[in-house]
XYZ file of C-alpha atoms in Angstrom:
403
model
C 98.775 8.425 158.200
C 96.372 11.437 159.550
C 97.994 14.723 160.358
C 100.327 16.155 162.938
C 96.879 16.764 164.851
C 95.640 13.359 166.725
C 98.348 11.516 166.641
C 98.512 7.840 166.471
C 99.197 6.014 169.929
C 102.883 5.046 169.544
C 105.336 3.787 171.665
C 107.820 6.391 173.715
C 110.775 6.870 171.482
C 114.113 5.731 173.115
C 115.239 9.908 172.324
C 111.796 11.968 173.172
C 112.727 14.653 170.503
C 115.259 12.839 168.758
C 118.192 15.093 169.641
C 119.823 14.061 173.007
C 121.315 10.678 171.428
C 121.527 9.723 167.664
C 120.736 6.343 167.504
C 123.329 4.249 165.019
C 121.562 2.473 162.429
C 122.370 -0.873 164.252
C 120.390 0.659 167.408
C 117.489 1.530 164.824
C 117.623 -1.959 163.112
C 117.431 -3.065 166.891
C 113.615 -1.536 167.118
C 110.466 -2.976 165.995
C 108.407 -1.136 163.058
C 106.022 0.620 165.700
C 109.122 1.628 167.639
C 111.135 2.884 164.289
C 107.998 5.051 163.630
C 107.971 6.877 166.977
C 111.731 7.646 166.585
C 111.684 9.294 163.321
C 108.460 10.896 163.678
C 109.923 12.305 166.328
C 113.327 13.946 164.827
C 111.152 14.819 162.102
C 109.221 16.841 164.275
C 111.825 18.332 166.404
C 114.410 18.722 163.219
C 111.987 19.815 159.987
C 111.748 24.010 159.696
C 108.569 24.838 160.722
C 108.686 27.536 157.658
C 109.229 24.589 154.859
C 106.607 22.767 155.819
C 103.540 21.869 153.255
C 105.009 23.685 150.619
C 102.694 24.581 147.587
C 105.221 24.018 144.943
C 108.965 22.037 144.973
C 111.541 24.288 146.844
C 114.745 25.082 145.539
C 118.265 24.420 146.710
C 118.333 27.732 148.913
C 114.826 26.966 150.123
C 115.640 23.639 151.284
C 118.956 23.465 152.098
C 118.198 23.576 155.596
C 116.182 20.326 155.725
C 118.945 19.036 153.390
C 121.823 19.229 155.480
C 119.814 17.855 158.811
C 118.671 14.919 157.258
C 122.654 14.387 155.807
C 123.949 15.089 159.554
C 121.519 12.483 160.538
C 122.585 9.604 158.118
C 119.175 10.000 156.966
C 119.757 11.491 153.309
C 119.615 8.116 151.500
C 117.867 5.921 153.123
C 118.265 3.118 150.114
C 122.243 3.204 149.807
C 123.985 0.724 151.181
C 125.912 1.480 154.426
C 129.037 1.257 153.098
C 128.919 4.265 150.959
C 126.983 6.021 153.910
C 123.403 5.162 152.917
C 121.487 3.666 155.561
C 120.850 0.677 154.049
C 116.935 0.445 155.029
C 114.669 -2.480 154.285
C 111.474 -1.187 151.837
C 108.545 -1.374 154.574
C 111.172 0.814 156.486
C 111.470 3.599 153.975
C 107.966 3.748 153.454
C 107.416 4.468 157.253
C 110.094 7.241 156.560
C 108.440 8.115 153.716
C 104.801 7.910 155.601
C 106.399 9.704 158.685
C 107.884 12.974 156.101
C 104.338 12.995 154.751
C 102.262 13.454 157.159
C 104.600 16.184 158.963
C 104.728 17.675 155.899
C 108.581 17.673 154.760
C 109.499 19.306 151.562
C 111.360 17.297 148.607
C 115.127 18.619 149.165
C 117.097 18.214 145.868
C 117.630 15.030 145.646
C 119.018 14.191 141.668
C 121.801 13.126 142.860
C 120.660 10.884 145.973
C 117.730 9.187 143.817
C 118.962 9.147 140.445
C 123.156 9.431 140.289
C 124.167 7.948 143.579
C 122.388 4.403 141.789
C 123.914 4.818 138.974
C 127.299 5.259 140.034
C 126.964 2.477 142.700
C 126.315 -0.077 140.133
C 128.111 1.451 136.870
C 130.799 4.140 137.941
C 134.660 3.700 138.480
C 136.155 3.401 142.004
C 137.280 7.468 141.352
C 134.277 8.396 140.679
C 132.352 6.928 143.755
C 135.180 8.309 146.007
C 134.674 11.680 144.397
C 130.789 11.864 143.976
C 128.756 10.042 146.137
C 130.275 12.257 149.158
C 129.597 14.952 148.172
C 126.093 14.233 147.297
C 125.516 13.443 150.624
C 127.015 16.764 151.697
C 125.309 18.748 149.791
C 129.030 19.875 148.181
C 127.194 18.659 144.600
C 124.011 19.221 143.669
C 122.670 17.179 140.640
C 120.538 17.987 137.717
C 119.188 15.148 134.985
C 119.935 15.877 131.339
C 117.730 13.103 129.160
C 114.892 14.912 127.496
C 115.511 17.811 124.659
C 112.946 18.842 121.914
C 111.490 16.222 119.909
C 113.499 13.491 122.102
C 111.051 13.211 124.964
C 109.145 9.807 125.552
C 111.074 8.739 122.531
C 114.451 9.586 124.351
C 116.382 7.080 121.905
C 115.932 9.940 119.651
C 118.545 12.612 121.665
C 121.084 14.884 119.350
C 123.179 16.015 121.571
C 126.594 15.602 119.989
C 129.578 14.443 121.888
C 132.697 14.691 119.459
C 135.743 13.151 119.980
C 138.530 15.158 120.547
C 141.244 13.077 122.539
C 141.345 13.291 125.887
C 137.844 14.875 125.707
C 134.225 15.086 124.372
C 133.027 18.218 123.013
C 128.930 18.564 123.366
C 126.825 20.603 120.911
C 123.173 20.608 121.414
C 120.369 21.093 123.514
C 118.066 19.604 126.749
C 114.723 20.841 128.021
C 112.731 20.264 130.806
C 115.700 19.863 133.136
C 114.576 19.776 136.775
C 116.081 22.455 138.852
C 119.085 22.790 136.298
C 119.341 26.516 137.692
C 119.923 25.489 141.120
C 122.517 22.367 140.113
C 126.582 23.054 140.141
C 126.559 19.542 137.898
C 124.225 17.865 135.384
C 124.350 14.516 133.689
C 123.656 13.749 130.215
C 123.062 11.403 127.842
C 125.031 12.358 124.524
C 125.679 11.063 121.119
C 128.996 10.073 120.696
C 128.692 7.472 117.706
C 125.777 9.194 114.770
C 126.292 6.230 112.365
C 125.073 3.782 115.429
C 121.464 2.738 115.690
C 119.781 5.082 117.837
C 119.524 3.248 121.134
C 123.119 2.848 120.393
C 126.226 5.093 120.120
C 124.873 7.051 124.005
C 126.692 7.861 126.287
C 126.537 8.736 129.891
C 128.777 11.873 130.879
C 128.937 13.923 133.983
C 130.018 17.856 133.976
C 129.601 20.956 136.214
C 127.142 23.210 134.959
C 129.821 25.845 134.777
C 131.462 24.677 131.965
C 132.401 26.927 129.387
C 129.838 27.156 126.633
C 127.009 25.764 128.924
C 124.207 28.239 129.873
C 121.001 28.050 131.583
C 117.434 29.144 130.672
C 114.622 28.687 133.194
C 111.043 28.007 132.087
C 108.144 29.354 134.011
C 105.093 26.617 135.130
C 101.481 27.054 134.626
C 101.686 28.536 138.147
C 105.176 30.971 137.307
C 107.664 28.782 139.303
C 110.669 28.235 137.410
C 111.556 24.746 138.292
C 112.302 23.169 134.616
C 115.112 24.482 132.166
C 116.649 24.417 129.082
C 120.181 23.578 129.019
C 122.609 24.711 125.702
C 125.718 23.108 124.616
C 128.075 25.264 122.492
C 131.405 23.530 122.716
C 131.630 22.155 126.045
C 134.221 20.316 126.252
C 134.611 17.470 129.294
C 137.172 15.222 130.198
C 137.155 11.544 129.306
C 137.206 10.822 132.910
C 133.426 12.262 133.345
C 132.504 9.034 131.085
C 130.604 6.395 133.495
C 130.511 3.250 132.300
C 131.652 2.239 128.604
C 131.444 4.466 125.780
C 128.407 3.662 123.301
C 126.549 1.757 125.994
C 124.487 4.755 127.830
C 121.196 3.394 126.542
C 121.461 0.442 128.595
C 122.859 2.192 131.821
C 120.066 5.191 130.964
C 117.425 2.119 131.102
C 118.121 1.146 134.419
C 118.414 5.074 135.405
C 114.900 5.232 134.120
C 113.914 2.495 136.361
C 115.658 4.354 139.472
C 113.364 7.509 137.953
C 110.328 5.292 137.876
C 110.184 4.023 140.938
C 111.017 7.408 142.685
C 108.224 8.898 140.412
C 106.260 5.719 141.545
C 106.778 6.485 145.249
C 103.418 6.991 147.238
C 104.778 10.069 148.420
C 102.983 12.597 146.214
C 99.737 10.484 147.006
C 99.889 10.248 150.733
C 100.176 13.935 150.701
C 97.148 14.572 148.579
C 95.270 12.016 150.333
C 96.155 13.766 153.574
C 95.717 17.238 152.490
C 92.457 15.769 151.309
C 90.963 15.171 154.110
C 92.585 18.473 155.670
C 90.360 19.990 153.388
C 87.561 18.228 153.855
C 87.370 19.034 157.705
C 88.192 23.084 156.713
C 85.437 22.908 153.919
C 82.788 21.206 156.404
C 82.436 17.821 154.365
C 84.614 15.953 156.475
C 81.570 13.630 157.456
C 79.836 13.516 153.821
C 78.852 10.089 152.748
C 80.080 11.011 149.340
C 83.500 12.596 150.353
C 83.886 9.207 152.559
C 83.247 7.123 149.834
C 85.225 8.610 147.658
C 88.376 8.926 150.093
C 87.802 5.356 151.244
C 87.932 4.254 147.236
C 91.671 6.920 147.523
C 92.940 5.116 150.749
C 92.401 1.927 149.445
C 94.163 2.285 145.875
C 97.503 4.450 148.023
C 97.230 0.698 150.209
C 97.376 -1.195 146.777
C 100.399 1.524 145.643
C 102.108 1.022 148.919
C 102.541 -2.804 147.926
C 103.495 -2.033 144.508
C 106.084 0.276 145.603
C 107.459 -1.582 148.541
C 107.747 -5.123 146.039
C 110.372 -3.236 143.381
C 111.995 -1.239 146.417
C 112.692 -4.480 147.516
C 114.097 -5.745 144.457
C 116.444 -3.016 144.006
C 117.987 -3.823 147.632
C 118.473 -7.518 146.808
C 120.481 -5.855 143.653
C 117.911 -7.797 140.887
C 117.559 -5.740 137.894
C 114.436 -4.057 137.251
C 112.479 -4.739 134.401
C 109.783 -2.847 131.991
C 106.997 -3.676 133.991
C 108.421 -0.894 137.071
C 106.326 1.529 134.764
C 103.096 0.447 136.049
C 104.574 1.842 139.332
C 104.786 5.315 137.614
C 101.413 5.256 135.703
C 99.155 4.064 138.924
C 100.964 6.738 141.119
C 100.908 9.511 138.724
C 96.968 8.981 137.753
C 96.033 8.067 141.475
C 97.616 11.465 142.065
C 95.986 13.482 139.912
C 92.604 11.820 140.233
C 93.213 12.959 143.955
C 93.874 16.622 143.269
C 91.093 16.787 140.934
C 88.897 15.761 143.915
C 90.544 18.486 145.839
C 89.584 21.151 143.280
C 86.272 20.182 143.391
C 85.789 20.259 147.048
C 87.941 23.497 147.305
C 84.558 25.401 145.800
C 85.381 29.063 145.055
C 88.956 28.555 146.594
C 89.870 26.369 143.644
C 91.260 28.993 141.244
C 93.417 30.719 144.319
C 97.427 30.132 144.340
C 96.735 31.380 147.772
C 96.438 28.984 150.738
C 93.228 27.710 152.627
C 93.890 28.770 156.517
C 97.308 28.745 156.321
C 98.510 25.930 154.296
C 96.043 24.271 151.944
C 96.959 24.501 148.396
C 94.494 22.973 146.500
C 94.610 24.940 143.117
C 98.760 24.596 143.490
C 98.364 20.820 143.698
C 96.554 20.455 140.936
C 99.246 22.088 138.642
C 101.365 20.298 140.490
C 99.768 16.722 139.702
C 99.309 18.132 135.796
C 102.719 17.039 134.042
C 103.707 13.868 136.289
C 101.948 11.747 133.725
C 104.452 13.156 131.446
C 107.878 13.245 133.131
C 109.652 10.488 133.120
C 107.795 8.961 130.035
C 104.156 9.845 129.591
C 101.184 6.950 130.935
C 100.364 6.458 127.114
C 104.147 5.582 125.787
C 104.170 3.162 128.995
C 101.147 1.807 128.184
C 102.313 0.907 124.597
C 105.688 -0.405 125.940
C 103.790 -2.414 128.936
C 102.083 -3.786 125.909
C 104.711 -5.168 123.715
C 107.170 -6.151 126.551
C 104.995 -8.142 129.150
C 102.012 -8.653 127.029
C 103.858 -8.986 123.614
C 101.007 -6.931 122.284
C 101.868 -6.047 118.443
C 103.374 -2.733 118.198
């Protein structure tokens, strides 16, 4: 992967900087893997702002809009989606070149609930209307998303949620609460998962509603990160009412559309992503801290490069699945757990090489984060359902493991 210094040999790309032609996706399927490489690691070169990249911390909407936008007026936004609802419709070793390629340039995350998360959810579970409305406007950047699951004491045990979604004709009327919501402060909708039946078991009587986050009675609280950034929220309910309309799916039957949500979430959590930019910042500060050629920082990033090769497999095996439209069963959570821990077992390596620079917020020379990564590599073995609730489920379900 390396960095945007010594660059791998690679063919010429057909558009040198990737702006005089825009090659159609049946002039990219056209080009070997070697020859897809060159042309997006050139765009991404010529198209990324130079001021977004290697960011310390997840950048909000107005931070990465920019980067947004190009990638949309590129066809580039979803790479997974099928063509036909303007994805690009990429095979899985293809979107990990992409994802390689973003990496080691250095592209921020751009807000992408609704391209990861919604978009799949709608394109297998949501009414004609609501693909027609939505997924454009995801892709424009008209909508931006924001995931309402967790709330307090409903977190890995998400079966658990309260939020109350009465029944009042032609609409639901939500009372409650949801925490941890990612960038809810940035979103102009948010989806939820709401209780509309409270006799039902509680995996049952859920359902899956969409609203705009500037519904009356909704308000927004940020919460400030171990490093001050305000990129989770709490969410309030007081007697927002939405339309019947905003319902995907059937009524009572979120759970089962939420667990195959939660396997979208899983294996974009699961994506090497994070990991290929530790293991390249890594080394970046390996060669800044003079350790570069240490037997013991070479053993130790050989042991990294080798697990991110394993991960790469993982990843690229349910990727795969998902395009040939199989379902995705419990065992996409070992995706999430080896990700998350190879990530933070990476960062922690980077705090101990970083020395005396390990308890700065401030970059190393420019743009070396080390102390930032760590608390950035902190709660991703809790999001999206801690490593230890996995385990247990990974236990039962494929190992049938007493509970």
């Amino acid at each position: 992967m390396g960095t945007e210094q010594g660059h791998a040999a690679l063919p010429e790309p057909q558009a040198a900087e990737g702006q005089r032609h825009r090659m159609t996706l049946a002039e990219l399927d056209a080009l070997d893997d070697a020859a897809f490489r060159a042309q997006v690691r050139a765009w991404v070169e010529a198209n990324t702002p130079p001021e977004i990249r290697f960011p310390p911390r997840r950048l909000h909407w107005r931070e990465n809009r920019p980067w947004y936008l190009a990638l949309s007026k590129q066809g580039w936004l979803a790479p997974a989606w099928p063509r036909e609802f303007g994805g690009m419709g990429l095979t899985a070793a293809r979107q990990l070149i992409m994802i390689e390629e973003f990496e080691r340039w250095g592209c921020p995350r751009v807000s992408d609930m609704g391209v990861l998360m919604l978009g799949p959810m709608l394109l297998k579970h949501g009414s004609e209307a609501q693909k027609r409305r939505f997924l454009p406007r995801i892709l424009s950047g008209e909508d931006i998303w924001a995931q309402g699951y967790s709330e307090p004491n409903a977190g890995s045990d998400l079966a658990s949620l309260r939020l109350d979604a009465a029944d009042a004709g032609d609409h639901w009327v939500l009372n409650g609460q949801k925490t941890w919501v990612t960038f809810a402060n940035d979103a102009n909708w948010i989806f939820v998962l709401a209780r509309t039946d409270k006799a039902a078991k509680k995996q049952e009587g859920i359902s899956f509603l969409l609203l705009p986050t500037d519904s009356p009675g909704l308000s927004i609280r940020p919460i400030l990160n171990l490093d001050l950034h305000d990129e989770f929220c709490e969410v309030f309910f007081d007697n927002v009412r939405v339309p019947k309309d905003m319902l995907v799916g059937e009524v009572n039957k979120g759970w089962t559309y939420a667990k195959a949500l939660l396997g979208f979430e899983r294996v974009a959590i699961g994506s090497p992503r994070l990991s290929s930019n530790g293991l390249a910042a890594l080394k970046r500060l390996a060669e800044t801290m003079g350790r570069a050629e240490d037997p013991v920082f070479l053993d130790q990033y050989a042991r990294f490069a080798l697990e991110l090769d394993d991960l790469k497999v993982l990843y690229e095996s349910f990727v795969a699945a998902l395009r040939r439209g199989e379902p995705l069963g419990p065992d996409v959570s070992i995706l999430k757990i080896v990700q998350t821990e190879l990530y933070q077992r990476i960062t922690d390596a980077m705090l101990e090489l970083a020395g005396d620079h390990a308890g700065l917020l401030d970059p190393i020379e420019g743009r070396l984060h080390p102390a930032a990564q760590f608390l950035q590599a902190r709660p991703t073995t809790i999001f999206g359902g801690s490593s230890e609730i996995l385990r247990n489920m990974l236990a039962r379900s494929l190992l049938e493991l007493p509970a």
